[in-house]
Coordinates of C-alpha atoms and ligand atoms in Angstrom, one line a residue:
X2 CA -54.8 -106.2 -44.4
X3 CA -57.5 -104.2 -42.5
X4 CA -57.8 -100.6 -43.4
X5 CA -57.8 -99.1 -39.8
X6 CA -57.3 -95.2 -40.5
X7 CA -60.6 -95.1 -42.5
X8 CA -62.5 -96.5 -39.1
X9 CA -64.3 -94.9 -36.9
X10 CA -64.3 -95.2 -33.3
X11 CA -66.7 -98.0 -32.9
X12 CA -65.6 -99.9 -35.9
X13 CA -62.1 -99.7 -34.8
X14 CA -63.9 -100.8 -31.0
X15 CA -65.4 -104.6 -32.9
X16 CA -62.1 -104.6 -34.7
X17 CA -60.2 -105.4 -31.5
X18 CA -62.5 -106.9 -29.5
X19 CA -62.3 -109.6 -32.1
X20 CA -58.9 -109.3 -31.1
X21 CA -59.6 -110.3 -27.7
X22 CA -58.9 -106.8 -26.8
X23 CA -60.3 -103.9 -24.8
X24 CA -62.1 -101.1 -25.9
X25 CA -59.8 -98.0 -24.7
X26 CA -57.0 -100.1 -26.7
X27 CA -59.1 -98.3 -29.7
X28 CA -59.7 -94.8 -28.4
X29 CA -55.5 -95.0 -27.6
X30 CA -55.0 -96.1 -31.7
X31 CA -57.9 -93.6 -32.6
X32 CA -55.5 -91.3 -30.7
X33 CA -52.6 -92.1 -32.6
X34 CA -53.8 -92.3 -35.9
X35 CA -56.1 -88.7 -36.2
X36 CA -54.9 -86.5 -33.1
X37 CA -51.3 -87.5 -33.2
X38 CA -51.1 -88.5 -36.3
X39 CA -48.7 -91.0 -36.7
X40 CA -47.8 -93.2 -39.6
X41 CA -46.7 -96.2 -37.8
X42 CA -47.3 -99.2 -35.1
X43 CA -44.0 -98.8 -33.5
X44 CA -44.8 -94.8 -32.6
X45 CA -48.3 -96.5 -30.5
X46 CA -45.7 -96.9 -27.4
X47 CA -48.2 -97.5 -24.7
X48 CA -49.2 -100.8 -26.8
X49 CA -47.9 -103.8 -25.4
X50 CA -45.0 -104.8 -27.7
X51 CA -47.3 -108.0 -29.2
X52 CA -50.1 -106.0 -29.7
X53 CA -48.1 -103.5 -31.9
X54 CA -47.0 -106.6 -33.7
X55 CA -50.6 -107.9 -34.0
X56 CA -51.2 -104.8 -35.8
X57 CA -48.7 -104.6 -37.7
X58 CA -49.3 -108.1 -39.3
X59 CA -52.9 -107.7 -39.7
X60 CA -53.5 -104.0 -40.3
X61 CA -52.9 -101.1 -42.0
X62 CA -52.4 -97.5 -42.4
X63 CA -52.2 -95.7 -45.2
X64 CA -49.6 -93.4 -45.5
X65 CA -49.4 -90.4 -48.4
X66 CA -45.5 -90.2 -49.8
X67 CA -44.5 -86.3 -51.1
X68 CA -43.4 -86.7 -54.5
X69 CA -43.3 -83.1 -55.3
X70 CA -43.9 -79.5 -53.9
X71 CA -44.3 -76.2 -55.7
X72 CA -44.1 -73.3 -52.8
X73 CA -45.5 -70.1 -54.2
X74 CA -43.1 -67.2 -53.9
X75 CA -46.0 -64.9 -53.8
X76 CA -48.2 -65.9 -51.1
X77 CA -46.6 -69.3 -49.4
X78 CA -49.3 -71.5 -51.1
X79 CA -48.0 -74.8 -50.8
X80 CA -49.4 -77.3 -54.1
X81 CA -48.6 -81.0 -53.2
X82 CA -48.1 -83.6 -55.8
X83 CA -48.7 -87.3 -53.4
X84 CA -48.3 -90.6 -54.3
X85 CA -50.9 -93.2 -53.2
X86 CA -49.5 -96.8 -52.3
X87 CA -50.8 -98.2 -55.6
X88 CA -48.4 -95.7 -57.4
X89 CA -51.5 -93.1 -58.3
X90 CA -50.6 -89.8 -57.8
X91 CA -53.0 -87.0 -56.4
X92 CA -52.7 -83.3 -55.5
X93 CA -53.4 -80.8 -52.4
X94 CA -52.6 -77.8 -51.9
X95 CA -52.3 -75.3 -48.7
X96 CA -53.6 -72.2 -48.6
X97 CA -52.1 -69.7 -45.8
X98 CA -55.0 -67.0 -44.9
X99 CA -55.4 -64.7 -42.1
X100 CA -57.8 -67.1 -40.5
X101 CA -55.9 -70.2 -40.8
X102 CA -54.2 -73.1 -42.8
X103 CA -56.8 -74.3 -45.6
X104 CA -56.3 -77.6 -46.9
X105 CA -57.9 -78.6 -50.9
X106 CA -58.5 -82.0 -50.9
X107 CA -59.2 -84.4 -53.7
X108 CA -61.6 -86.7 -53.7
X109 CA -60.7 -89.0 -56.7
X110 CA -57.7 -90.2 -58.6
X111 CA -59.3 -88.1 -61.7
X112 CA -62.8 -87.1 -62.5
X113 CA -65.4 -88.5 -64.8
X114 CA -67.7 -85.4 -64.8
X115 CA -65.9 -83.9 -67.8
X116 CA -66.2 -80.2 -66.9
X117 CA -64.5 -78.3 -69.9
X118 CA -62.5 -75.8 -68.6
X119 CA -61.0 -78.6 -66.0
X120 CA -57.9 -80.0 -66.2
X121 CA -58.3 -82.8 -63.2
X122 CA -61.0 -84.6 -65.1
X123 CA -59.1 -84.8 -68.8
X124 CA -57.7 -88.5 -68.4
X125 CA -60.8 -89.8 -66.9
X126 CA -61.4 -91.1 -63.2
X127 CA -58.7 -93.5 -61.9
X128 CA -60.6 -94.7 -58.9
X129 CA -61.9 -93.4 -55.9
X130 CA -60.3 -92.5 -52.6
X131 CA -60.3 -94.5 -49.3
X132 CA -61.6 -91.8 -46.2
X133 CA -58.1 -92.6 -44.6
X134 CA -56.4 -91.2 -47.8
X135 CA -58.0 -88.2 -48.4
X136 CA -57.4 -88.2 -44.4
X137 CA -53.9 -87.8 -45.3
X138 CA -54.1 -85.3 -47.4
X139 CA -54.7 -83.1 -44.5
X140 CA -52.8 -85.2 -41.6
X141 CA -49.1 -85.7 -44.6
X142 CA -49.4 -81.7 -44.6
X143 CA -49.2 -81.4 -41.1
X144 CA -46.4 -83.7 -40.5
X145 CA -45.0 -81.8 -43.5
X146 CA -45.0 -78.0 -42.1
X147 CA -45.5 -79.0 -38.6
X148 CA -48.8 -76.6 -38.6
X149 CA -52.6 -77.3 -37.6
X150 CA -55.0 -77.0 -40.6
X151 CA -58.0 -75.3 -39.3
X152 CA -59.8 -75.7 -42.7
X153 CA -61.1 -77.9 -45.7
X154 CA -62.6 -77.5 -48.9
X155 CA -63.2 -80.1 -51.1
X156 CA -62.5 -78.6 -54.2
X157 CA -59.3 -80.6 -55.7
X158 CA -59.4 -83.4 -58.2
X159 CA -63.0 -85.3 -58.2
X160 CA -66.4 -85.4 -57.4
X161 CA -67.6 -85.7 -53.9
X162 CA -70.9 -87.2 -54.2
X163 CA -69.7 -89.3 -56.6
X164 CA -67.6 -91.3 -54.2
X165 CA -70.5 -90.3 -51.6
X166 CA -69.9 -92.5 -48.8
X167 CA -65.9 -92.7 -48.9
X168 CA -66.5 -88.8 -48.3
X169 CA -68.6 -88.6 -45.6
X170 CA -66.8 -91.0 -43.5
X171 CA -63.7 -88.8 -44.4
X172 CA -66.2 -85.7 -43.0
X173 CA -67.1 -87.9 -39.6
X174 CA -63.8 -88.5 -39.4
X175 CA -62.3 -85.4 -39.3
X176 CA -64.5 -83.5 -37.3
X177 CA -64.4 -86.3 -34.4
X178 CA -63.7 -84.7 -31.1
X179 CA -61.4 -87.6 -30.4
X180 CA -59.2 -86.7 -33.3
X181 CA -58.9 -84.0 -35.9
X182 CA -62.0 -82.2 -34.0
X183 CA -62.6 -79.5 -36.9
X184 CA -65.5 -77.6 -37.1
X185 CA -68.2 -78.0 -39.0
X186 CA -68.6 -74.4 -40.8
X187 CA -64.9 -75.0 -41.3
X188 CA -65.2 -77.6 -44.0
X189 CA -67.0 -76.9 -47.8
X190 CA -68.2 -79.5 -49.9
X191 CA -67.9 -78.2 -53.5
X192 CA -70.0 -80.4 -56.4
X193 CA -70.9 -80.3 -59.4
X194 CA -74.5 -80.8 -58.9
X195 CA -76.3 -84.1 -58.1
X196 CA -79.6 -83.6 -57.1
X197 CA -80.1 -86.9 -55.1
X198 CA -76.6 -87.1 -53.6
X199 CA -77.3 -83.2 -52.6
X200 CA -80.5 -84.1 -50.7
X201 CA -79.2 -86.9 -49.1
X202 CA -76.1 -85.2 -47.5
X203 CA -78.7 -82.9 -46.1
X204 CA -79.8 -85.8 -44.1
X205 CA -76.6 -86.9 -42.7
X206 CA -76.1 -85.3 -39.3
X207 CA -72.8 -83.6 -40.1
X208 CA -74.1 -79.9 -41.9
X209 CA -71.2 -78.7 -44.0
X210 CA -70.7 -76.0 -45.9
X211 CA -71.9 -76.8 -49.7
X212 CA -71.0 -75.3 -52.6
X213 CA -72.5 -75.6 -55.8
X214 CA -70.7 -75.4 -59.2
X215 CA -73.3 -73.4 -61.3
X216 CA -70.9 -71.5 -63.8
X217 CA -74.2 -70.6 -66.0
X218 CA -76.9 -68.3 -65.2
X219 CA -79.1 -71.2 -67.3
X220 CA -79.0 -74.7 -68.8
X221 CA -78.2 -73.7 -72.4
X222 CA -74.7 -72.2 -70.7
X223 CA -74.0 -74.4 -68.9
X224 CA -74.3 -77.4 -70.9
X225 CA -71.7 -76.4 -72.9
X226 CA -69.1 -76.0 -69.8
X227 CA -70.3 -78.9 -68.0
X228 CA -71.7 -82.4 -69.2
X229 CA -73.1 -83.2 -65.9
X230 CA -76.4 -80.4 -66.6
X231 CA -76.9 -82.5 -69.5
X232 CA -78.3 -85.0 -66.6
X233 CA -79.5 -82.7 -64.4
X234 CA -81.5 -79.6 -65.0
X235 CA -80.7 -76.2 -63.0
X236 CA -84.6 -76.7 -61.8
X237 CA -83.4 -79.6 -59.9
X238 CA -80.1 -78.8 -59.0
X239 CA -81.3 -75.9 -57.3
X240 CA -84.1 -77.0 -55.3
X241 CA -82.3 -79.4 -53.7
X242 CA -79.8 -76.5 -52.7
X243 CA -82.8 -75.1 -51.5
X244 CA -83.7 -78.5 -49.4
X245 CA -80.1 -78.3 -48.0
X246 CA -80.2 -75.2 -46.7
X247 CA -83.4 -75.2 -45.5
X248 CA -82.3 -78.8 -43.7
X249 CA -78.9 -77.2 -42.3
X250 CA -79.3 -73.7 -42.1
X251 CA -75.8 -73.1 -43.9
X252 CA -76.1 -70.9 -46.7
X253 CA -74.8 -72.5 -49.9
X254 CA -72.2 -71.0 -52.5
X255 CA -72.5 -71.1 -55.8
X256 CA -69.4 -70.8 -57.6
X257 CA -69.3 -69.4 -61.1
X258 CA -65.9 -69.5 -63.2
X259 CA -65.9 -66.5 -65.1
X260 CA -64.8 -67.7 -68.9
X261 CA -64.2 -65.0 -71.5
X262 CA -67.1 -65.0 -74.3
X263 CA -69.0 -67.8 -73.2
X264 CA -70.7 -66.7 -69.1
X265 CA -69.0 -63.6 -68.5
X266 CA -71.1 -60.5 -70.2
X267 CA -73.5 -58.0 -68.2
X268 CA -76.7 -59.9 -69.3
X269 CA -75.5 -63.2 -68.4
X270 CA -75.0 -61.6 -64.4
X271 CA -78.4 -60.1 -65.1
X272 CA -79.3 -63.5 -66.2
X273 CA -77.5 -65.3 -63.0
X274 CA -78.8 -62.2 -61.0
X275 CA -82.7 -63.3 -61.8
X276 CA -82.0 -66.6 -60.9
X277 CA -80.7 -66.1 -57.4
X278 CA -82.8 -63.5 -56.6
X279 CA -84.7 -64.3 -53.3
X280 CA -82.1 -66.7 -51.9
X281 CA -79.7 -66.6 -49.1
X282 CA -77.2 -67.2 -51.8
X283 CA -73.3 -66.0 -52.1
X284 CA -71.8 -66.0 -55.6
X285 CA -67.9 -66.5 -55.2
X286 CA -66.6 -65.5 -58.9
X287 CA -63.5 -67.1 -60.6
X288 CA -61.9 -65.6 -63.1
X289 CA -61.4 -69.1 -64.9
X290 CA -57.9 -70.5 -64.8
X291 CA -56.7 -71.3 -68.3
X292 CA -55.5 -75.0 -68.6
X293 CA -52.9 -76.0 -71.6
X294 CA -55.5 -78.3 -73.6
X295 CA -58.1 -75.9 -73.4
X296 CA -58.6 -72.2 -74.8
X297 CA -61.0 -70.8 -72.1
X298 CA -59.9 -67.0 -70.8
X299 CA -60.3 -64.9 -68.2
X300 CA -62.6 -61.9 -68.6
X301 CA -60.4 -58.8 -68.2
X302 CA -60.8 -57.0 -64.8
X303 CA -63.3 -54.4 -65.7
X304 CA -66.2 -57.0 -67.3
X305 CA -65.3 -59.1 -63.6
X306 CA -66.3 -55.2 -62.0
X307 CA -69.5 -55.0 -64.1
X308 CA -70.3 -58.7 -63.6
X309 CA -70.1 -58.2 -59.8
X310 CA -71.9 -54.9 -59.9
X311 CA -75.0 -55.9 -62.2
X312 CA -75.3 -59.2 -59.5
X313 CA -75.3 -56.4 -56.7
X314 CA -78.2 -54.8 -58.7
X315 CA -80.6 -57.8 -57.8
X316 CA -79.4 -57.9 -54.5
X317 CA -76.6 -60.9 -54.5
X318 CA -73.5 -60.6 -53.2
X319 CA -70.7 -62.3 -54.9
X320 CA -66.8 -62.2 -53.5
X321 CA -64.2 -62.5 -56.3
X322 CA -62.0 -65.2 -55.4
X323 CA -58.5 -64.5 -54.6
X324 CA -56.1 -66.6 -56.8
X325 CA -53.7 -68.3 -55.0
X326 CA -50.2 -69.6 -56.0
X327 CA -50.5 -68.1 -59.8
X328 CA -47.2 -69.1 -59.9
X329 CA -47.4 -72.5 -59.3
X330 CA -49.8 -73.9 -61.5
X331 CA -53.0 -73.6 -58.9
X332 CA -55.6 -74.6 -61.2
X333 CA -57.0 -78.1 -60.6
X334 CA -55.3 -80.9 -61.7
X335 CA -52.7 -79.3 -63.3
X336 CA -49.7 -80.8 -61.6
X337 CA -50.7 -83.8 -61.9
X338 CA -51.2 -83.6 -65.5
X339 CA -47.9 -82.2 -66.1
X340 CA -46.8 -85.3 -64.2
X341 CA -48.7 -88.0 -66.2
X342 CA -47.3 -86.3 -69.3
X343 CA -43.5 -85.6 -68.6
X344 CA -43.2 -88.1 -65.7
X345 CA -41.7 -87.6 -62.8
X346 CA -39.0 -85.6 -63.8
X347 CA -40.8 -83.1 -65.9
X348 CA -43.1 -82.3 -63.2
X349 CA -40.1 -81.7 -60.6
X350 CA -37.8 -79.5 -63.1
X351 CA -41.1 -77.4 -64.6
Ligands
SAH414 N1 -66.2 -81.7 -58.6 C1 -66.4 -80.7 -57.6 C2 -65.2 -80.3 -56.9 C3 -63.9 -80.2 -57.6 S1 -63.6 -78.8 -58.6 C4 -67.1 -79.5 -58.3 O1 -67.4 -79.6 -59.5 O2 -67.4 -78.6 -57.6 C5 -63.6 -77.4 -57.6 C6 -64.0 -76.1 -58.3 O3 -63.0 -75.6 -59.2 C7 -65.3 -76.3 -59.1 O4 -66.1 -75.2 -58.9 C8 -64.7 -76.3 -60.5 O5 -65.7 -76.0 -61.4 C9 -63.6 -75.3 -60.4 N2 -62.6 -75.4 -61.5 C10 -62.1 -76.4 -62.1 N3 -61.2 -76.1 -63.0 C11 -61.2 -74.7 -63.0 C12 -60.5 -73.8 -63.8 N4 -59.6 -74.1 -64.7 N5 -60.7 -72.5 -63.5 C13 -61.5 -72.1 -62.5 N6 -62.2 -73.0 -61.8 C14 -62.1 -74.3 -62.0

């Protein structure tokens, strides 16, 4: 069976002119699959009927199934637990702001990057997701609220670059004008930091936001919250978000999880602060989300303040990000870890 919802137009094109077919037969399925987002042949009904069942015998389209959904009563986020047709399960949630529906996707069934404070990346990496899944992460919550999502970061369970291509043909995909049509400055990246992978998705013609996971204002820091810098030094892993900007013009973020004792005092902002300084850089600070296997904390409120402030001193400007469905276990990876453990029941009754 042919994968058709992770092809672009003018793979999808060969695909049925081998078929002895013409080419607008693939901008009509292109149609169908990513602007009206159906889930099956039998909906493509200005197909010929033997066409449809061509397709159907030959090709398919992945289709995400809802196997749970946690609505936050305090701002409507919506955190989806999916199943994949190999029985994996993956989450995404919906974000409701002012400016629009934002969609986090994941990337990978798991992570292999081993971040401590992370919940997504505790059982390992599974495997890595088709385009046309983590398509349906996006289209499944659509067809699920009936609303248009305007936005996408790439923040949920996984590594981007380390499932680099499978990404950016998600990316081409869903900015195509024939079919999701989203805008560029609406879609982040978010990685861990991979020097290469970073300077070669400057060169692919699709400039989308990046952000980078820094979380340490050095390499001593940040060793101990994320494996990954054991690879790569902050040296590197800056200068190619210097490349990418220079290459896109998008200013990169640089996220920093704010953990209690371990990044979160004055002279580590000072630290960060120093290290910054000179760039078009925005800091977006998160208070770190405590997962159940780990004993990382939140700074309290006031040491956030003076963080924030001292990084204001050497002229950065840092947001403090907005925590989102609290109630609902937000944090990456959490939902589906309280689904691996309980099965499915424990995650629906929790
Ligand atoms: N692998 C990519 C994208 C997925 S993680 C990356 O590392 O950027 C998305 C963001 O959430 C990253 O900045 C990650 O470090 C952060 N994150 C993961 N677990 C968290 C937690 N418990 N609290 C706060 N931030 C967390």
């Amino acid at each position: 069976m042919t994968d058709i919802k992770r092809m672009t137009r003018e793979e999808l094109k060969c695909f049925l002119s081998e078929m002895g077919e013409k080419a607008f037969r693939a901008d009509q399925i292109f149609s169908w699959i990513h602007e009206k987002r159906c889930v099956s042949f039998q909906e493509m009904t200005n197909l010929s009927k033997t066409l449809r069942e061509q397709l159907y015998k030959t090709a398919e389209l992945p289709v995400l199934k809802i196997e749970d959904l946690k609505i936050s009563a305090l701002d409507g986020t919506r955190k989806y637990l999916f199943s994949l047709s190999d029985g994996n399960v993956i989450e995404s949630v919906l974000m409701r702001y002012k400016f629009g529906n934002s969609v986090c996707v994941s990337s990978q069934v798991g992570c292999r990057m081993g971040c401590r404070f992370c919940a997504s990346t505790i059982g390992g990496v599974v495997r890595n997701l088709k385009a046309s899944e983590i398509l349906d992460e996006v289209y499944a919550i659509e067809r699920d609220t009936g609303e248009n999502v305007s936005h996408v970061v790439v923040m949920g369970s996984g590594e981007p670059f380390d499932n680099y291509e499978e990404v950016v043909r998600f990316l081409r995909l869903l900015t195509d004008p024939a079919g999701q049509n989203m805008s560029r400055r609406n879609i982040t990246v978010s990685t861990c930091g991979i020097p290469e992978k970073i300077r070669r998705f400057a060169e692919e013609d699709i400039s989308i936001q990046l952000a980078l996971s820094l979380h340490a204002p050095d390499d001593g820091i940040r060793k101990k919250l994320m494996p990954v810098a054991n690879q790569y030094p902050l040296k590197d892993v800056l200068a190619a978000c210097d490349a990418y900007f220079e290459k896109t013009g998008r200013r990169v973020t640089y996220e920093y999880a704010l953990v209690r004792d371990v990044n979160a005092d004055v002279s580590s902002a000072e630290k960060l602060g120093r290290l910054l300084q000179g760039r078009n850089a925005l800091v977006n600070l998160i208070p770190v989300n405590s997962i159940q296997e780990r004993s990382y904390e939140k700074p309290d409120r006031e040491a956030l303040l003076a963080f924030q402030n001292a990084l204001a001193k050497y002229g950065i400007n840092a947001t403090i990000r907005r925590e989102m469905g609290a109630d609902i276990q937000g944090a990456c990876g959490q939902l589906r870890r309280s689904y691996l453990e309980n099965g499915r029941k424990g995650a629906l009754t929790e």
